[in-house]
Amino acid sequence: MLAAGNIVSLTDAAADRVKELMAAKDKGFLRVGVKNGGCAGMEYTMDFVAEPEKLDERVEDKGVEIVVDSKAVLFLLGATIDFETTKLHSKFVFSNPNQTDACGCGESVTIVPATR
């Protein structure tokens, strides 16, 4: 298992929200990844899964465990996941050093794979 700092890390707010979501689900994992889509080329994904896929990476941070899609590791390396609440929305927000651009609405991003 890789340490949280090696792939992604969670802020306190994100860890608290993941704990809430997983308590409501009773079991399983929150799986984080990326997929092709949107006007900027890629979108972040978050899904509930009963079990990680064979090559997925488990990440433990701040008392929670999430799963990172193996195909997304180089795109998410060094990213921080936060949970933001404003008057108009509540959502997970990615701060990703590999992200080079985002569309105007913020739903899709351009990400280059990490080189380390």
XYZ file of N, CA, C and O in Angstrom, residues 20-84:
260
model
N -18.581 10.449 6.366
C -20.050 10.533 6.360
C -20.650 9.682 5.251
O -21.604 8.938 5.467
N -20.102 9.796 4.058
C -20.620 9.045 2.918
C -20.464 7.545 3.118
O -21.385 6.772 2.825
N -19.318 7.136 3.616
C -19.077 5.709 3.787
C -19.912 5.134 4.928
O -20.331 3.978 4.873
N -20.187 5.930 5.955
C -21.052 5.471 7.042
C -22.465 5.216 6.521
O -23.123 4.260 6.913
N -22.906 6.060 5.598
C -24.235 5.883 5.005
C -24.282 4.681 4.064
O -25.319 4.043 3.911
N -23.153 4.361 3.436
C -23.080 3.219 2.508
C -22.928 1.898 3.248
O -23.223 0.849 2.709
N -22.443 1.937 4.482
C -22.248 0.779 5.343
C -20.993 -0.025 5.008
O -20.332 -0.512 5.890
N -20.651 -0.204 3.736
C -19.394 -0.876 3.388
C -19.031 -0.541 1.953
O -19.829 0.001 1.205
N -17.818 -0.879 1.588
C -17.328 -0.576 0.250
C -16.279 0.515 0.310
O -15.738 0.835 1.369
N -15.999 1.079 -0.838
C -14.933 2.066 -0.965
C -15.380 3.221 -1.859
O -16.218 3.044 -2.748
N -14.765 4.371 -1.642
C -14.910 5.490 -2.566
C -13.723 5.392 -3.514
O -12.562 5.370 -3.083
N -14.007 5.307 -4.813
C -12.967 5.139 -5.831
C -12.826 6.440 -6.611
O -13.801 6.984 -7.133
N -11.606 6.934 -6.704
C -11.288 8.192 -7.369
C -10.531 7.887 -8.653
O -9.683 6.998 -8.683
N -10.835 8.635 -9.712
C -10.129 8.439 -10.968
C -10.335 9.608 -11.909
O -10.779 10.682 -11.500
N -10.004 9.400 -13.153
C -10.238 10.373 -14.213
C -10.786 9.629 -15.422
O -10.574 8.424 -15.571
N -11.508 10.346 -16.270
C -11.990 9.764 -17.519
C -11.937 10.822 -18.600
O -11.899 12.024 -18.315
N -11.915 10.374 -19.840
C -11.964 11.297 -20.959
C -13.356 11.893 -21.045
O -14.347 11.176 -20.896
N -13.434 13.203 -21.272
C -14.732 13.834 -21.410
C -14.657 15.331 -21.195
O -13.643 15.866 -20.753
N -15.740 16.006 -21.510
C -15.823 17.445 -21.332
C -15.022 18.204 -22.372
O -14.247 17.638 -23.126
N -15.203 19.509 -22.366
C -14.557 20.333 -23.387
C -13.057 20.502 -23.157
O -12.328 20.814 -24.087
N -12.557 20.274 -21.943
C -11.125 20.400 -21.683
C -10.391 19.062 -21.804
O -9.181 19.018 -21.711
N -11.148 17.967 -21.976
C -10.500 16.691 -22.255
C -10.643 15.605 -21.211
O -10.685 14.435 -21.543
N -10.684 15.970 -19.920
C -10.785 14.954 -18.872
C -11.698 15.442 -17.759
O -11.889 16.646 -17.580
N -12.225 14.480 -17.006
C -13.064 14.779 -15.856
C -12.620 13.911 -14.686
O -12.234 12.757 -14.874
N -12.682 14.477 -13.493
C -12.432 13.685 -12.292
C -13.656 12.815 -12.033
O -14.784 13.224 -12.306
N -13.431 11.612 -11.507
C -14.540 10.719 -11.193
C -14.448 10.278 -9.744
O -13.357 10.148 -9.191
N -15.605 10.058 -9.151
C -15.705 9.495 -7.803
C -16.905 8.574 -7.818
O -18.010 8.998 -8.178
N -16.692 7.313 -7.462
C -17.756 6.316 -7.474
C -17.621 5.420 -6.252
O -16.525 5.229 -5.728
N -18.737 4.844 -5.841
C -18.706 3.823 -4.803
C -18.485 2.474 -5.458
O -19.088 2.172 -6.480
N -17.605 1.673 -4.880
C -17.363 0.308 -5.369
C -17.379 -0.641 -4.176
O -16.987 -0.273 -3.066
N -17.855 -1.856 -4.411
C -17.881 -2.859 -3.343
C -16.465 -3.313 -3.007
O -16.116 -3.483 -1.836
N -15.650 -3.491 -4.037
C -14.267 -3.936 -3.867
C -13.374 -3.205 -4.866
O -13.802 -2.926 -5.983
N -12.131 -2.912 -4.490
C -11.194 -2.316 -5.446
C -10.912 -3.291 -6.586
O -10.991 -4.503 -6.401
N -10.579 -2.751 -7.749
C -10.127 -3.596 -8.843
C -8.712 -4.078 -8.530
O -8.021 -3.507 -7.684
N -8.281 -5.097 -9.207
C -7.022 -5.783 -8.905
C -5.821 -4.836 -8.793
O -5.007 -4.969 -7.893
N -5.686 -3.874 -9.692
C -4.509 -3.002 -9.714
C -4.727 -1.636 -9.068
O -3.821 -0.799 -9.070
N -5.913 -1.402 -8.523
C -6.183 -0.128 -7.857
C -5.264 0.056 -6.654
O -4.822 -0.908 -6.033
N -4.984 1.305 -6.336
C -4.149 1.637 -5.176
C -5.049 2.085 -4.021
O -5.929 2.910 -4.202
N -4.817 1.536 -2.847
C -5.531 1.971 -1.643
C -4.726 3.089 -0.997
O -3.510 2.979 -0.858
N -5.417 4.148 -0.596
C -4.773 5.289 0.036
C -5.466 5.541 1.368
O -6.680 5.685 1.420
N -4.680 5.583 2.431
C -5.200 5.924 3.754
C -4.691 7.305 4.125
O -3.504 7.590 4.013
N -5.631 8.172 4.555
C -5.264 9.524 4.966
C -6.321 10.038 5.925
O -7.522 9.891 5.676
N -5.885 10.579 7.028
C -6.771 11.198 8.019
C -7.899 10.277 8.477
O -9.039 10.689 8.654
N -7.580 9.007 8.637
C -8.541 8.067 9.180
C -9.532 7.485 8.194
O -10.475 6.804 8.596
N -9.350 7.756 6.903
C -10.224 7.162 5.890
C -9.380 6.465 4.832
O -8.212 6.788 4.641
N -10.005 5.514 4.165
C -9.337 4.816 3.078
C -10.148 5.031 1.805
O -11.362 4.844 1.799
N -9.460 5.463 0.757
C -10.077 5.575 -0.554
C -9.289 4.700 -1.513
O -8.205 4.223 -1.178
N -9.833 4.519 -2.704
C -9.185 3.711 -3.725
C -8.936 4.605 -4.938
O -9.815 5.375 -5.340
N -7.743 4.523 -5.510
C -7.403 5.288 -6.707
C -7.317 4.327 -7.879
O -6.586 3.333 -7.829
N -8.076 4.614 -8.920
C -8.063 3.829 -10.148
C -6.623 3.753 -10.662
O -5.949 4.782 -10.803
N -6.148 2.565 -10.933
C -4.763 2.383 -11.365
C -4.433 3.173 -12.634
O -3.310 3.635 -12.799
N -5.417 3.363 -13.506
C -5.178 4.107 -14.752
C -5.070 5.612 -14.504
O -4.646 6.352 -15.383
N -5.429 6.063 -13.307
C -5.429 7.497 -13.005
C -4.250 7.929 -12.141
O -4.065 9.122 -11.922
N -3.450 6.991 -11.660
C -2.403 7.321 -10.697
C -1.481 8.424 -11.210
O -1.232 9.404 -10.505
N -0.962 8.314 -12.415
C -0.039 9.338 -12.921
C -0.709 10.685 -13.140
O -0.049 11.726 -13.100
N -2.023 10.692 -13.351
C -2.748 11.946 -13.520
C -3.075 12.602 -12.186
O -3.282 13.811 -12.112
N -3.136 11.816 -11.110
C -3.526 12.325 -9.790
C -2.363 12.455 -8.814
O -2.551 12.951 -7.706
N -1.186 12.039 -9.205
C -0.022 12.052 -8.325
C 0.222 13.451 -7.761
O 0.400 14.405 -8.506
N 0.181 13.557 -6.445
C 0.417 14.848 -5.785
C -0.821 15.695 -5.591
O -0.747 16.793 -5.037
N -1.991 15.224 -6.016
C -3.225 16.003 -5.892
C -3.747 15.995 -4.454
O -3.501 15.069 -3.688
N -4.464 17.048 -4.109
C -5.159 17.148 -2.830
C -6.646 17.240 -3.120
O -7.068 17.999 -3.998
N -7.437 16.463 -2.390
C -8.883 16.494 -2.539
C -9.463 17.233 -1.340
O -9.178 16.900 -0.192
N -10.271 18.245 -1.613
C -10.925 19.043 -0.572
C -12.431 18.890 -0.720
O -12.917 18.433 -1.765
N -13.181 19.248 0.300
C -14.635 19.300 0.200
C -15.038 20.719 0.540
O -14.734 21.238 1.611
N -15.692 21.367 -0.402
C -16.011 22.785 -0.310
C -17.520 22.985 -0.197
O -18.286 22.357 -0.925
